[in-house]
Amino acid sequence: MSTRARRNRRAARPRTEQGLPEYEWGTVPTDQFATRRQLRAAGLRPAGQEPAAILRCKACATRPARTCTRPAYLYRVDLAKPVRPMTLAMEAALDAAMAARSTCPRCRRRRYHYVLPLRTVGCCLECYDGTPADPATYLPASPTPHGLAA
């Protein structure tokens, strides 16, 4: 029997070392469990439920005695609820947060379409070293009619 066949046979059984069932990579019943990202892609959210199982990373599949350093928590799909729709207030708050990351704190002339390197450079490149900005990379100075960039 090949190593891969032995690994797949062993991985089909969930382990309960940490109190939760543990699954190896690729052996999770997808109709029962999903990660947060998988739930979000399906339009669902965990809705306050605790993790129901643990997914071990690919590197730990060959080392069953090793404690997994990169586990992914799995949530039950049947207990998940639909994602709450975004309200206008939530959209405004998100837009304000993104505006703070994409507006130069020095000149405040433009709002760029990308996040500025404020942690390393501290301002836009035009303020930092005089590099002219491409007009296609920023929004005009006048705000949109509804006040939101999105």
CSV table of C-alpha atoms in Angstrom, one decimal:
chain,number,residue,atom,x,y,z
A,1,MET,CA,0.0,0.0,0.0
A,2,SER,CA,1.4,3.4,-0.9
A,3,THR,CA,2.1,6.2,1.6
A,4,ARG,CA,-0.7,8.3,0.1
A,5,ALA,CA,-3.2,5.5,0.4
A,6,ARG,CA,-2.2,4.9,4.1
A,7,ARG,CA,-2.5,8.6,4.8
A,8,ASN,CA,-5.9,8.9,3.2
A,9,ARG,CA,-7.2,5.9,5.0
A,10,ARG,CA,-5.9,7.2,8.4
A,11,ALA,CA,-7.3,10.8,7.6
A,12,ALA,CA,-10.8,9.6,7.2
A,13,ARG,CA,-11.2,9.2,11.0
A,14,PRO,CA,-11.6,12.4,13.0
A,15,ARG,CA,-9.4,12.7,16.0
A,16,THR,CA,-10.6,14.2,19.3
A,17,GLU,CA,-7.3,15.2,21.0
A,18,GLN,CA,-8.3,18.8,21.7
A,19,GLY,CA,-11.9,18.1,22.6
A,20,LEU,CA,-13.2,18.8,19.1
A,21,PRO,CA,-13.1,16.4,16.2
A,22,GLU,CA,-10.1,16.9,14.0
A,23,TYR,CA,-10.1,16.3,10.3
A,24,GLU,CA,-7.2,16.1,7.9
A,25,TRP,CA,-7.0,18.2,4.8
A,26,GLY,CA,-9.5,17.0,2.2
A,27,THR,CA,-11.5,14.7,4.5
A,28,VAL,CA,-14.1,17.1,5.9
A,29,PRO,CA,-17.7,16.3,5.1
A,30,THR,CA,-18.5,19.5,3.1
A,31,ASP,CA,-22.2,19.2,3.6
A,32,GLN,CA,-21.8,19.4,7.4
A,33,PHE,CA,-18.9,21.7,8.1
A,34,ALA,CA,-17.3,24.9,6.5
A,35,THR,CA,-14.7,27.4,7.5
A,36,ARG,CA,-15.6,31.1,7.9
A,37,ARG,CA,-14.5,31.9,4.4
A,38,GLN,CA,-16.5,29.1,2.9
A,39,LEU,CA,-19.6,30.3,4.8
A,40,ARG,CA,-19.0,33.8,3.6
A,41,ALA,CA,-18.7,32.6,0.0
A,42,ALA,CA,-22.0,30.8,0.4
A,43,GLY,CA,-23.7,34.0,1.8
A,44,LEU,CA,-23.7,32.6,5.4
A,45,ARG,CA,-22.3,33.6,8.8
A,46,PRO,CA,-21.5,31.5,11.9
A,47,ALA,CA,-24.2,33.4,13.9
A,48,GLY,CA,-22.4,33.1,17.3
A,49,GLN,CA,-21.9,29.3,17.3
A,50,GLU,CA,-18.7,27.9,18.7
A,51,PRO,CA,-16.4,25.9,16.3
A,52,ALA,CA,-17.6,22.4,15.9
A,53,ALA,CA,-14.4,20.8,14.5
A,54,ILE,CA,-10.8,21.5,13.6
A,55,LEU,CA,-9.2,21.2,10.2
A,56,ARG,CA,-5.5,20.4,10.3
A,57,CYS,CA,-3.2,21.8,7.7
A,58,LYS,CA,-1.6,19.9,4.9
A,59,ALA,CA,1.8,19.8,6.6
A,60,CYS,CA,0.4,18.0,9.6
A,61,ALA,CA,-1.2,15.2,7.5
A,62,THR,CA,2.2,13.4,7.4
A,63,ARG,CA,2.9,14.0,11.1
A,64,PRO,CA,-0.1,12.7,13.1
A,65,ALA,CA,1.6,13.2,16.5
A,66,ARG,CA,2.4,16.8,15.8
A,67,THR,CA,0.3,19.6,17.2
A,68,CYS,CA,-1.0,21.6,14.4
A,69,THR,CA,0.2,25.2,14.4
A,70,ARG,CA,-2.2,26.4,11.7
A,71,PRO,CA,-5.6,24.9,12.4
A,72,ALA,CA,-8.8,26.1,10.7
A,73,TYR,CA,-11.9,26.0,12.7
A,74,LEU,CA,-15.0,24.5,11.1
A,75,TYR,CA,-18.6,25.5,11.8
A,76,ARG,CA,-21.8,23.6,11.2
A,77,VAL,CA,-23.6,24.6,8.0
A,78,ASP,CA,-27.0,23.8,9.3
A,79,LEU,CA,-26.7,26.3,12.2
A,80,ALA,CA,-25.3,29.1,10.0
A,81,LYS,CA,-27.5,32.1,9.2
A,82,PRO,CA,-27.6,34.4,6.2
A,83,VAL,CA,-25.3,37.4,6.2
A,84,ARG,CA,-26.9,40.5,7.4
A,85,PRO,CA,-27.6,43.0,4.5
A,86,MET,CA,-25.4,46.1,4.5
A,87,THR,CA,-27.3,49.2,5.7
A,88,LEU,CA,-26.6,52.7,4.6
A,89,ALA,CA,-25.0,53.5,8.0
A,90,MET,CA,-22.7,50.5,7.7
A,91,GLU,CA,-21.7,51.5,4.1
A,92,ALA,CA,-21.0,55.1,5.3
A,93,ALA,CA,-18.8,53.8,8.2
A,94,LEU,CA,-16.9,51.5,5.8
A,95,ASP,CA,-16.4,54.3,3.3
A,96,ALA,CA,-15.1,56.6,6.0
A,97,ALA,CA,-12.6,53.9,7.1
A,98,MET,CA,-11.4,53.4,3.5
A,99,ALA,CA,-11.2,57.1,2.9
A,100,ALA,CA,-8.8,57.5,5.8
A,101,ARG,CA,-6.6,54.8,4.2
A,102,SER,CA,-6.7,56.2,0.7
A,103,THR,CA,-6.5,60.0,1.3
A,104,CYS,CA,-3.1,61.7,1.8
A,105,PRO,CA,-2.9,63.2,5.3
A,106,ARG,CA,-0.6,65.9,4.1
A,107,CYS,CA,-2.2,67.4,1.0
A,108,ARG,CA,-5.8,66.0,1.3
A,109,ARG,CA,-6.3,66.9,-2.3
A,110,ARG,CA,-7.2,63.5,-3.7
A,111,ARG,CA,-8.6,60.1,-2.8
A,112,TYR,CA,-6.7,57.4,-4.5
A,113,HIS,CA,-8.2,54.1,-5.7
A,114,TYR,CA,-5.7,52.1,-3.7
A,115,VAL,CA,-4.5,52.1,-0.1
A,116,LEU,CA,-1.6,54.5,0.5
A,117,PRO,CA,1.6,53.4,2.2
A,118,LEU,CA,0.9,55.5,5.2
A,119,ARG,CA,2.8,53.2,7.6
A,120,THR,CA,6.1,53.3,5.6
A,121,VAL,CA,5.9,56.5,3.6
A,122,GLY,CA,3.3,58.5,5.5
A,123,CYS,CA,1.7,60.3,2.5
A,124,CYS,CA,1.1,59.9,-1.2
A,125,LEU,CA,4.0,59.6,-3.6
A,126,GLU,CA,3.5,63.1,-5.0
A,127,CYS,CA,4.0,64.6,-1.5
A,128,TYR,CA,6.8,62.2,-0.6
A,129,ASP,CA,9.1,62.6,-3.6
A,130,GLY,CA,7.3,64.7,-6.2
A,131,THR,CA,6.2,61.8,-8.4
A,132,PRO,CA,3.2,63.0,-10.4
A,133,ALA,CA,0.1,60.9,-9.9
A,134,ASP,CA,-1.7,59.4,-12.8
A,135,PRO,CA,-5.2,61.0,-13.1
A,136,ALA,CA,-6.7,57.5,-13.5
A,137,THR,CA,-5.6,56.5,-10.0
A,138,TYR,CA,-7.6,58.9,-7.9
A,139,LEU,CA,-11.0,60.4,-7.5
A,140,PRO,CA,-11.7,64.1,-8.3
A,141,ALA,CA,-11.7,66.6,-5.4
A,142,SER,CA,-15.5,67.0,-5.6
A,143,PRO,CA,-17.4,64.4,-3.6
A,144,THR,CA,-19.9,62.1,-5.3
A,145,PRO,CA,-23.6,63.2,-5.0
A,146,HIS,CA,-24.4,60.7,-2.2
A,147,GLY,CA,-21.1,61.2,-0.4
A,148,LEU,CA,-20.0,57.6,-0.7
A,149,ALA,CA,-17.2,56.4,-3.0
A,150,ALA,CA,-18.8,53.0,-3.6
